[in-house]
Short mmCIF file of C-alpha atoms in Angstrom, two decimals:
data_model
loop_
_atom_site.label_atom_id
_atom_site.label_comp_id
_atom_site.label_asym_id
_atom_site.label_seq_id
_atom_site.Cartn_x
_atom_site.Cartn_y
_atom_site.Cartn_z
CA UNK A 26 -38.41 24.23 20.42
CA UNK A 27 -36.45 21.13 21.39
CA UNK A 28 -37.48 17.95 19.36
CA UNK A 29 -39.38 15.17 21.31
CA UNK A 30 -38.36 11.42 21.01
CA UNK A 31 -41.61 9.54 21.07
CA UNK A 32 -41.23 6.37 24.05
CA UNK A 33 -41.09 2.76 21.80
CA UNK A 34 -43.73 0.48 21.28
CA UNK A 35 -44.22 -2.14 23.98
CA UNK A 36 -46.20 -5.32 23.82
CA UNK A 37 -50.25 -5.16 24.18
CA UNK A 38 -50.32 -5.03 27.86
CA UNK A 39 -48.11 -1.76 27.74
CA UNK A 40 -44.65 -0.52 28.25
CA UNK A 41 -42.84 -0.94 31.24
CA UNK A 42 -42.24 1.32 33.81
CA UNK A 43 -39.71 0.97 35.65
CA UNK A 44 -39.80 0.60 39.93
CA UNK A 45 -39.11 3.98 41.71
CA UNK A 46 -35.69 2.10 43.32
CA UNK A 47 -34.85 1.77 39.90
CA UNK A 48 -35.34 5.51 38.74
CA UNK A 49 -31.89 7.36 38.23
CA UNK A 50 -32.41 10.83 39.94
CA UNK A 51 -31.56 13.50 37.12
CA UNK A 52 -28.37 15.25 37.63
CA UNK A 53 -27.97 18.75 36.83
CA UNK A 54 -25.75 19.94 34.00
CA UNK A 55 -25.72 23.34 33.86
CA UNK A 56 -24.90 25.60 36.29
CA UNK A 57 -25.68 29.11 36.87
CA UNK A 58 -24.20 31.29 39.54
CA UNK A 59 -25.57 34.34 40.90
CA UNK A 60 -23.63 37.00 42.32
CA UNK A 61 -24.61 39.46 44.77
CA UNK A 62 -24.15 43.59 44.54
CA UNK A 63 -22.24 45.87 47.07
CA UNK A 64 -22.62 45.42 51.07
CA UNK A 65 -25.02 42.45 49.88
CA UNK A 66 -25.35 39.04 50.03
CA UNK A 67 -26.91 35.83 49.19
CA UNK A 68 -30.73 36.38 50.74
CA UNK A 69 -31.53 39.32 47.86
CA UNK A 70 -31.35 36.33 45.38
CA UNK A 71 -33.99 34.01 47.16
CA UNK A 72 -37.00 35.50 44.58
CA UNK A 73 -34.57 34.98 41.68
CA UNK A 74 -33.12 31.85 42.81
CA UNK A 75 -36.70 30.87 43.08
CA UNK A 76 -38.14 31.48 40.09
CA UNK A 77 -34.62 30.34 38.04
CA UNK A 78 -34.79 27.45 39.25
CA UNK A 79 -39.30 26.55 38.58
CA UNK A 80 -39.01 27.56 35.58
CA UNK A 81 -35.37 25.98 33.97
CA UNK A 82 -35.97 22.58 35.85
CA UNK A 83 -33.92 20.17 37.13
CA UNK A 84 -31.34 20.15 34.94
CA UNK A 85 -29.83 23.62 36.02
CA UNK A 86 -27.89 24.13 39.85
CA UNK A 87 -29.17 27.26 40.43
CA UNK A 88 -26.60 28.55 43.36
CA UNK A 89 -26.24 31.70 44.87
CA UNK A 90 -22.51 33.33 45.98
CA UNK A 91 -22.03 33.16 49.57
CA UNK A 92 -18.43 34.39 49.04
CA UNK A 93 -18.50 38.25 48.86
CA UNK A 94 -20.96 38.97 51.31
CA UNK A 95 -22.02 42.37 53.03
CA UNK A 96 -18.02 44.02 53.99
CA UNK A 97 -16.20 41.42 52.01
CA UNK A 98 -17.79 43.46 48.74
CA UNK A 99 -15.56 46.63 50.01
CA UNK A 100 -12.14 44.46 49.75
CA UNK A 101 -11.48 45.47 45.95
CA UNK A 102 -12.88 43.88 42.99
CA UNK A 103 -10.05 42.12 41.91
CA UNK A 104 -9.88 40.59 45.32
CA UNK A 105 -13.57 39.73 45.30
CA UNK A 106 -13.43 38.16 41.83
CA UNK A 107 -10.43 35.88 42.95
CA UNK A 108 -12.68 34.78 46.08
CA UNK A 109 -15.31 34.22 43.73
CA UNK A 110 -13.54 31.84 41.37
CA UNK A 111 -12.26 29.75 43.88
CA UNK A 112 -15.29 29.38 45.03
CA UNK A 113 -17.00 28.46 42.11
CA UNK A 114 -13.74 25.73 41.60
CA UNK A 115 -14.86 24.29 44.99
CA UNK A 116 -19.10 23.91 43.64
CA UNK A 117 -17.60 22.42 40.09
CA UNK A 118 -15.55 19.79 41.90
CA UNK A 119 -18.52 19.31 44.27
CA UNK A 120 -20.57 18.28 41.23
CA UNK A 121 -18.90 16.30 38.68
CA UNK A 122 -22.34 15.92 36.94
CA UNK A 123 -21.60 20.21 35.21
CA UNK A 124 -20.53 20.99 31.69
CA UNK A 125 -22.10 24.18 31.67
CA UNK A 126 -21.60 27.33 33.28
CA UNK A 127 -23.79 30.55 33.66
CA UNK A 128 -23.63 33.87 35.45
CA UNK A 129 -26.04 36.28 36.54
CA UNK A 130 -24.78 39.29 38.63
CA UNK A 131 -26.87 42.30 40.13
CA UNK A 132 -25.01 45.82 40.05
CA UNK A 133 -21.06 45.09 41.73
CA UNK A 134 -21.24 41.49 41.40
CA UNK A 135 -20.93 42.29 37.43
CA UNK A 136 -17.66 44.05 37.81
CA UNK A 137 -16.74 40.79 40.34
CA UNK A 138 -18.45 38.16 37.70
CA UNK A 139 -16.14 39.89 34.91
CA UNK A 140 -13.08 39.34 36.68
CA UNK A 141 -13.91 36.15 38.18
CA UNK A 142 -13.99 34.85 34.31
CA UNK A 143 -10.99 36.02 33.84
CA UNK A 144 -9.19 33.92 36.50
CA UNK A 145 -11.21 30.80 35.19
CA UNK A 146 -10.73 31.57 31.98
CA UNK A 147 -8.71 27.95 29.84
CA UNK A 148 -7.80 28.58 26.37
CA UNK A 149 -4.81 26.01 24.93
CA UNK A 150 -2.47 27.46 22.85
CA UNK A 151 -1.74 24.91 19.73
CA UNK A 152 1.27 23.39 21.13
CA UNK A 153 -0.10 22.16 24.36
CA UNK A 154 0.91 18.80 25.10
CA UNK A 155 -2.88 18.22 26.09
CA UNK A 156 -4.12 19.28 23.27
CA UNK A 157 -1.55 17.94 20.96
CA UNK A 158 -2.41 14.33 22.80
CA UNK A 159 -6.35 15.19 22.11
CA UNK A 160 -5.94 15.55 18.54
CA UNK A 161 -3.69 12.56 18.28
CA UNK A 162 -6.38 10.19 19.81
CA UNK A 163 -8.71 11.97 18.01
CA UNK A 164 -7.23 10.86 14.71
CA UNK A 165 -7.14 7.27 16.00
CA UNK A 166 -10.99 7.25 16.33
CA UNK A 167 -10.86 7.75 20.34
CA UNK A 168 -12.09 10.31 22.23
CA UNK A 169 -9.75 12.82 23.98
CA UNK A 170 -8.81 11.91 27.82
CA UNK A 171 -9.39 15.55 28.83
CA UNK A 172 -13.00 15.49 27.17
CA UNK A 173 -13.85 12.55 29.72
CA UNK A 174 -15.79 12.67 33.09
CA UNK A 175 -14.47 12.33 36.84
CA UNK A 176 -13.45 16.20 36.22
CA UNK A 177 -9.88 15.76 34.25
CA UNK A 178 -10.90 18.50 32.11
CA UNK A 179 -11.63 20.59 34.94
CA UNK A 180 -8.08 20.32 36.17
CA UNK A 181 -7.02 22.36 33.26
CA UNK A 182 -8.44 25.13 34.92
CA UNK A 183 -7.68 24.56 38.15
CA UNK A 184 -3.94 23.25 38.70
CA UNK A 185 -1.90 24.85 41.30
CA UNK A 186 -5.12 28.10 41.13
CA UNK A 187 -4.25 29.43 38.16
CA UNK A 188 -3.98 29.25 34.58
CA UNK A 189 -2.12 27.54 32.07
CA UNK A 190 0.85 29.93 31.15
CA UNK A 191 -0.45 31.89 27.91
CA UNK A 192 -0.01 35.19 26.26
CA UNK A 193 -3.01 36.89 26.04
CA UNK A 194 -3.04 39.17 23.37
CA UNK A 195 -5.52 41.89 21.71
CA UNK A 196 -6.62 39.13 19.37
CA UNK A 197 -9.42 36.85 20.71
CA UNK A 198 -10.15 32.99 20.37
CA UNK A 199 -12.09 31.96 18.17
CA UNK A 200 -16.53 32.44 19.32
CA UNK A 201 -18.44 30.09 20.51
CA UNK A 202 -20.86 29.40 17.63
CA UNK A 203 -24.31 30.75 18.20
CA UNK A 204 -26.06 27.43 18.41
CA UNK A 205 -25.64 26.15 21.36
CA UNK A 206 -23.75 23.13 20.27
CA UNK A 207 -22.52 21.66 23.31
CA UNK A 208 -23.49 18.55 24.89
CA UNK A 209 -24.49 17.60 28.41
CA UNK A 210 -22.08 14.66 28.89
CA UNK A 211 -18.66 14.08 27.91
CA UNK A 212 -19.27 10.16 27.65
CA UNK A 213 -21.44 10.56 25.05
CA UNK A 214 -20.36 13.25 22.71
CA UNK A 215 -16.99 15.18 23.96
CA UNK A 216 -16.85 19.53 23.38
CA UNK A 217 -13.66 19.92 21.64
CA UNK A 218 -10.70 20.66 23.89
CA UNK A 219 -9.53 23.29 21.38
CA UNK A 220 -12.45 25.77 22.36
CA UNK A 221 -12.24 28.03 25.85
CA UNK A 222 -13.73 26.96 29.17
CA UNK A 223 -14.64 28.62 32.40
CA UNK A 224 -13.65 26.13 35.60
CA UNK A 225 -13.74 23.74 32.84
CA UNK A 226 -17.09 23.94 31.65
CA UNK A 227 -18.59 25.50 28.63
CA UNK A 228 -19.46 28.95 29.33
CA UNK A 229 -23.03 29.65 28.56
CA UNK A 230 -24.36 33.18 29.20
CA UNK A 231 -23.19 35.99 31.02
CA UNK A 232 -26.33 38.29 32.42
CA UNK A 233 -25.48 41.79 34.64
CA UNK A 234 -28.00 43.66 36.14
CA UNK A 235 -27.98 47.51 36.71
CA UNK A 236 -23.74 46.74 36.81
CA UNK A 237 -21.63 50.03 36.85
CA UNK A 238 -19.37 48.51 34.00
CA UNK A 239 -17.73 51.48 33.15
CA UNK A 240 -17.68 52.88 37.03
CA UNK A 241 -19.09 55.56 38.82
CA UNK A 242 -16.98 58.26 38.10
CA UNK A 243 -18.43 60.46 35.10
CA UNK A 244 -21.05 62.56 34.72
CA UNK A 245 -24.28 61.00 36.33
CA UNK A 246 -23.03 57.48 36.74
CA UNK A 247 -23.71 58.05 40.23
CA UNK A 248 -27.22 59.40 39.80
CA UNK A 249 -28.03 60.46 43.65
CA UNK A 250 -25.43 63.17 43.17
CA UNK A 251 -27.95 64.39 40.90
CA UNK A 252 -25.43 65.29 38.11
CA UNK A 253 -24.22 68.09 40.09
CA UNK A 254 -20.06 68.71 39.00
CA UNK A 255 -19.19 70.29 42.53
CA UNK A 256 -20.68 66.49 44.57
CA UNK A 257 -19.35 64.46 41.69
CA UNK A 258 -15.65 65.59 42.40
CA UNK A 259 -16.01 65.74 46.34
CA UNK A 260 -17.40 61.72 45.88
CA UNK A 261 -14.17 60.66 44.72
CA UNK A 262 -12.23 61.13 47.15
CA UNK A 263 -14.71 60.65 49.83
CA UNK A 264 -15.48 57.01 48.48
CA UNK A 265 -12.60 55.22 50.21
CA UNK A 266 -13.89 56.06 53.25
CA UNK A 267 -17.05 54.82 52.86
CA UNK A 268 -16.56 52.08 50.74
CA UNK A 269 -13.01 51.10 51.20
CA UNK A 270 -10.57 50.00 48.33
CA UNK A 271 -13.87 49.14 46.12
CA UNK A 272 -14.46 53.02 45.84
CA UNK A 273 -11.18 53.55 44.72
CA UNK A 274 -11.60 51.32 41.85
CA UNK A 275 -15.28 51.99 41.05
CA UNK A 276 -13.88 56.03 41.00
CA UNK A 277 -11.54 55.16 38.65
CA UNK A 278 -8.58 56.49 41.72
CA UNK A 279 -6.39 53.89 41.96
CA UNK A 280 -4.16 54.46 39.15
CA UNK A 281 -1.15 55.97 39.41
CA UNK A 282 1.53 57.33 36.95
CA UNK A 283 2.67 53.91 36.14
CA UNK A 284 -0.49 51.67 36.42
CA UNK A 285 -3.79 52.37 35.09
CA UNK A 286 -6.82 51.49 36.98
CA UNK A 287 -8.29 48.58 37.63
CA UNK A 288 -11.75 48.99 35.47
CA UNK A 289 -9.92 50.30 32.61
CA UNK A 290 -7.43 47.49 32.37
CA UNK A 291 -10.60 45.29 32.78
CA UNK A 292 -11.84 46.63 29.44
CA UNK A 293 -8.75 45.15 27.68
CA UNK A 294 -6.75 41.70 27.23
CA UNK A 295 -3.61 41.98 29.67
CA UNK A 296 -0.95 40.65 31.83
CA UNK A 297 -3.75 40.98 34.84
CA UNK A 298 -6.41 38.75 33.18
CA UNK A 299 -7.66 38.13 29.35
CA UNK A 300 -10.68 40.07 30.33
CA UNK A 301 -12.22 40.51 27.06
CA UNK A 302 -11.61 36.97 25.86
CA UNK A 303 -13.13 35.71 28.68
CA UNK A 304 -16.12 37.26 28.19
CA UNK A 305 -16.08 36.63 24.47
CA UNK A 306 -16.15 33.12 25.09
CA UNK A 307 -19.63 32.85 26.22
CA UNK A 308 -22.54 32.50 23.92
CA UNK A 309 -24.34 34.88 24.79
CA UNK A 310 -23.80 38.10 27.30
CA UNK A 311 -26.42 40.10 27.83
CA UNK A 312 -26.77 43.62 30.52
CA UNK A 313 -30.14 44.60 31.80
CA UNK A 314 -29.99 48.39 32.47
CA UNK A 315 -32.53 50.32 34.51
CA UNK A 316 -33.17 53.90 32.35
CA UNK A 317 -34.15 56.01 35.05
CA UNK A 318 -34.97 56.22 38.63
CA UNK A 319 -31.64 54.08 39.87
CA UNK A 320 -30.30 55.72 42.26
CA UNK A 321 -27.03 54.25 42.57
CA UNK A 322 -25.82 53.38 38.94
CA UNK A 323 -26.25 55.17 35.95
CA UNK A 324 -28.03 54.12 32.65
CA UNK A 325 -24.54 54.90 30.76
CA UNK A 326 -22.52 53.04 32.43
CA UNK A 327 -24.76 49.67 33.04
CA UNK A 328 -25.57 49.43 29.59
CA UNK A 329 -21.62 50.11 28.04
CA UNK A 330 -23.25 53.17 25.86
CA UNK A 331 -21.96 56.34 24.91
CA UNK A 332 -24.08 59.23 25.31
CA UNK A 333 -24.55 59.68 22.46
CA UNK A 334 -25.79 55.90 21.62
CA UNK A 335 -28.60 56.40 24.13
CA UNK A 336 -31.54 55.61 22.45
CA UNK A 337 -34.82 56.99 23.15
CA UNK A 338 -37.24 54.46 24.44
CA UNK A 339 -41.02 53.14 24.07
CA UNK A 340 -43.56 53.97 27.05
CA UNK A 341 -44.75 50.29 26.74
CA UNK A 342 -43.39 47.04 27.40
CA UNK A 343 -41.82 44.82 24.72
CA UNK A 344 -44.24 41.92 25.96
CA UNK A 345 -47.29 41.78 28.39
CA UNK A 346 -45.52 39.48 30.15
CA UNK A 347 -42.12 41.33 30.58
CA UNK A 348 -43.24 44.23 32.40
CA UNK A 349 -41.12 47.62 32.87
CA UNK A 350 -38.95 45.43 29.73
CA UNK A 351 -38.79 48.61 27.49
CA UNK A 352 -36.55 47.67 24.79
CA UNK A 353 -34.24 44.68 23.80
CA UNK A 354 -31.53 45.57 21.24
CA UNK A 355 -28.57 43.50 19.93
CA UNK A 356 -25.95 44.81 19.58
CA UNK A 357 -22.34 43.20 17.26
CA UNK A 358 -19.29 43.52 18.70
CA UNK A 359 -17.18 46.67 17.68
CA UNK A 360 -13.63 46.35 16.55
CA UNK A 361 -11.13 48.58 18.63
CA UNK A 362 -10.19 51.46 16.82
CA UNK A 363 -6.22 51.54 16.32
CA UNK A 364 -6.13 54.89 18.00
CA UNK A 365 -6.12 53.92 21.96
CA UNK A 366 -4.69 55.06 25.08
CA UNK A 367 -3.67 51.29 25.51
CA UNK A 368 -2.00 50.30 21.89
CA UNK A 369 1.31 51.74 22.28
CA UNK A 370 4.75 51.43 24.73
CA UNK A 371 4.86 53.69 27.46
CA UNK A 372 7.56 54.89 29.83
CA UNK A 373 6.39 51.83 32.46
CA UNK A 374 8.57 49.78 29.42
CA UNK A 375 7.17 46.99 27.53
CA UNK A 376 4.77 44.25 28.63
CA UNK A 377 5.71 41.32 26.57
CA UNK A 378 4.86 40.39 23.07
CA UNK A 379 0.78 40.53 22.36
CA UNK A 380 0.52 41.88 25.48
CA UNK A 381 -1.29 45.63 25.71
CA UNK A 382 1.20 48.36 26.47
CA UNK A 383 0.12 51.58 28.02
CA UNK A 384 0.29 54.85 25.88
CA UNK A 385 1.67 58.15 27.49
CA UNK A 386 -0.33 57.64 30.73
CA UNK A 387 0.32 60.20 33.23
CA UNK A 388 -2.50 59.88 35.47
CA UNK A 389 -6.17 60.20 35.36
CA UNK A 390 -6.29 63.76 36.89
CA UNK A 391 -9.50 65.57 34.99
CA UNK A 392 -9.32 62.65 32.07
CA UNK A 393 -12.25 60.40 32.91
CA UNK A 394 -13.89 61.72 29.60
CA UNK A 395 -11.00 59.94 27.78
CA UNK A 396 -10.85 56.87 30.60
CA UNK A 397 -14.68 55.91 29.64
CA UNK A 398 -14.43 56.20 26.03
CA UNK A 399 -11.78 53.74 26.12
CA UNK A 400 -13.32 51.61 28.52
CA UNK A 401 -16.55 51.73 26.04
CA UNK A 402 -14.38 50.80 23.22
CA UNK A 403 -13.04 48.02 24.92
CA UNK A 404 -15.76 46.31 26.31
CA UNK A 405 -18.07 46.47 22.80
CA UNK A 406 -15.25 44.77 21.27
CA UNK A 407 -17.56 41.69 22.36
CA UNK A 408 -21.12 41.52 21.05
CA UNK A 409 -23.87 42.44 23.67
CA UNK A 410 -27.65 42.09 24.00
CA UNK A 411 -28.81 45.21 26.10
CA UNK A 412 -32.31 44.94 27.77
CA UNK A 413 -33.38 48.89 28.88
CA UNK A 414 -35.99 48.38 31.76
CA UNK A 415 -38.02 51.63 32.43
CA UNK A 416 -40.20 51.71 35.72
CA UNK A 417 -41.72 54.44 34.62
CA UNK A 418 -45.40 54.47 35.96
CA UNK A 419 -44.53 51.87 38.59
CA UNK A 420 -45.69 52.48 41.95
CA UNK A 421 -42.25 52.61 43.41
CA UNK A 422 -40.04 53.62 41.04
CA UNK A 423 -37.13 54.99 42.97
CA UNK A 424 -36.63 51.64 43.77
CA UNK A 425 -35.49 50.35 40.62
CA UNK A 426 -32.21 49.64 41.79
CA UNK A 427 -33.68 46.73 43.88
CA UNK A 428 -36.63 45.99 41.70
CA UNK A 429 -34.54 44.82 38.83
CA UNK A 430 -33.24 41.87 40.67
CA UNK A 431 -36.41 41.52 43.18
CA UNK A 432 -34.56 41.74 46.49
CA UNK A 433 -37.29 41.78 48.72
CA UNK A 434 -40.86 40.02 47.22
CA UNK A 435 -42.51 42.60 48.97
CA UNK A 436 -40.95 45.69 48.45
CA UNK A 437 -39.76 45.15 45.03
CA UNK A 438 -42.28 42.45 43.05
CA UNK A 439 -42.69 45.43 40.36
CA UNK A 440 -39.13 43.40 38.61
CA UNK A 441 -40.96 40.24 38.46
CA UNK A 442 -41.19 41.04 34.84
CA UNK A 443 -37.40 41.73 34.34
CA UNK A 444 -36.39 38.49 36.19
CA UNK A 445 -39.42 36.35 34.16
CA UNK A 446 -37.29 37.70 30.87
CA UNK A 447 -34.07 36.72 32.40
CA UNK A 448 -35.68 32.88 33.05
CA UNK A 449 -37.23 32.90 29.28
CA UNK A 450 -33.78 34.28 27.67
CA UNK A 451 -32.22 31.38 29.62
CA UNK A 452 -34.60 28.58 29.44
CA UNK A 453 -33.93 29.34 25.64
CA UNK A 454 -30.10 28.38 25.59
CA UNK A 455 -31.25 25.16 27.39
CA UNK A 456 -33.81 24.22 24.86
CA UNK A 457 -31.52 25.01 21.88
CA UNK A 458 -28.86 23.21 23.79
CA UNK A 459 -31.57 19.91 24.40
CA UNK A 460 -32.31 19.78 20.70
CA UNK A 461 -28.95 19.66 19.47
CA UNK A 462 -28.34 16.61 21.96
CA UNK A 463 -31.34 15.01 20.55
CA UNK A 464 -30.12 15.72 17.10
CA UNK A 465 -26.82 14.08 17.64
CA UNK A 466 -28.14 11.36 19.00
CA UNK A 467 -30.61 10.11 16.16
#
């Protein structure tokens, strides 16, 4: 609960107020991006975008991609994700007033979010100039210049498009601390320049839902094909027609003998983006995973499980008030095991030092067994909070694929429940967030 400053004592005839043509209006802060799924767009946010922003108030920019909508989804993922960060460079620059950043993606829009971080991903390595200079005036008793408004901070991030030139390298930053220690203005009390930002703002929480992390290719990750070995190996190569270079990526086909594909690179720091990093840096990260009835991704594969780690879930609710919210489990991040498909050189010759070399890859022919595993063991290198929705006894439950993000209010209001959890598990960071401000000012 975020502490309360009582108003001062006035004189006997009352404190006063001030005029409403003196009222500053309240800028928002934080800002939270939500990204739409596969031949989708903006509009299937408007019930979340809705309730988001009633119930986190006016100091959170609620905004919706408009970026990678409907047939721009089917130009690749790594081509969506770069549309999507420069996007999100032009809304930061729009509104000098951010420090925070959020994300909140339904189904493709994860794998798009995940790369997207990637690309706006800032960590200084120790012998930046900037942050040599920031630790200098910080030993003179002056705040840093880059820790200052009008967005110089931001330009980190953003010169020439890219990022600064660093080695990324299987070891990871150091994590954000748990409790939520950052503070809304850099006037008052600066985040230290030595800790990662996303477009230059303190990355917050990272929220998929019903996201095929791991793709589509293995056993039921595509659960209309009904599990059925002879339709699972015809979709593969069928997918590029229907869904252009996407499919190839989602099926796990565009790899060759030399380069792996995308998703599986995506589950590793490397020369393409420090993927895991990225997503380390956020304070919390969190996927919502329907259990059943989704027709178009998998349980596995939205939740980063093994089979095996599958758990069996309750019949009721966690909380009256989070309907269809079956289970909430979190989970600490899993070290990667030495023995990898990605740890040593390969004949595509080396990669640079700290850099991930590919081992003995030949292809994924009939491997996607071994491609997921390492995938899984990738991606739980990062700590996860995993939210199993069931919509078991709902009235349309084949639906869940929509219902978990309320496209339509009509069609789908049985999620209501998943997106009021999403607004509580948020509106928590920002009251954690408001009492450490109060706490450093007193």
């Amino acid at each position: 609960m975020a502490a309360v400053i009582a108003p001062e004592v006035g004189s006997q005839q009352g404190p006063s107020r001030p005029s409403k043509s003196s009222e500053v209006p309240l800028l928002p802060t934080h800002l939270v991006v939500l990204i739409n799924g596969i031949l989708s767009s903006a509009q299937d946010w408007k019930y979340a975008k809705e309730e988001l922003s009633k119930r986190l108030g006016k100091n959170v920019y609620v905004y919706a991609s408009m970026s990678n909508s409907w047939f721009n989804t089917l130009h690749g993922i790594d081509v969506a994700g770069r549309r999507l960060a420069e996007e999100i460079r032009g809304v930061v620059r729009s509104h000098p007033s951010l420090v925070r950043i959020s994300f909140v993606a339904h189904s493709l829009g994860g794998l798009i979010a995940r790369y997207a971080v990637s690309v706006l991903y800032t960590s200084l390595p120790p012998h930046h100039p900037v942050l040599i200079a920031s630790k200098a005036a910080q030993s003179n008793g002056s705040p840093p210049k880059t820790a200052q408004t009008n967005g110089s901070s931001r330009e980190i991030a953003q010169t020439n498009g890219s990022q600064p030139e660093v080695q990324f390298s299987s070891g990871s930053p150091p994590e954000i601390a748990e409790s939520n220690g950052s503070l809304p203005n850099r006037e008052k009390l600066s985040r230290p320049v030595e800790l990662p930002t996303i477009a230059g703002l303190e990355p917050v929480a990272f929220v998929t839902l019903a996201s095929p992390h791991l793709g589509v290719r293995g056993n039921k990750q595509l659960p209309f094909l009904l599990g059925l070995k002879p339709l699972e190996t015809l979709a593969a190569p069928i997918a590029p027609l229907v869904v252009g270079r996407t499919g190839r990526q989602l099926f796990l086909t565009d790899g060759n003998s030399r380069r792996p594909p995308l998703l599986l690179k995506m589950s590793r720091d490397c020369r393409e983006g420090p993927f895991v990093s990225s997503l380390r840096c956020f304070q919390l990260r969190v996927l919502y995973a329907n259990a059943g009835y989704d027709h178009m991704v998998g349980w596995r594969t939205s939740c980063i499980r093994r089979e095996r780690e599958l758990p069996k879930l309750p019949s009721r609710p966690v909380d009256k008030r989070y309907r269809h919210v079956v289970s909430i489990e979190n989970c600490p991040e899993v070290p990667l095991a030495s023995a990898s498909v990605l740890d040593a050189p390969s004949s595509a010759g080396p990669m640079g030092a700290g850099e991930i070399n590919f081992r003995q890859w030949r292809g994924i022919g009939d491997t996607h067994d071994l491609l997921e595993e390492e995938m899984v063991a990738g991606l739980q290198q990062v700590a996860w909070r995993r939210v199993d929705v069931s919509f078991t006894g709902a009235l349309f439950p084949f639906m869940a694929h929509h219902s978990i993000q309320v496209k339509h209010k009509v069609l789908h209001w049985e999620g209501a429940g998943v997106i009021a959890h999403l607004a509580d598990t948020l509106r928590s960071l920002e009251e954690g967030h408001a009492a450490v401000f109060l706490e450093a000012k007193l």
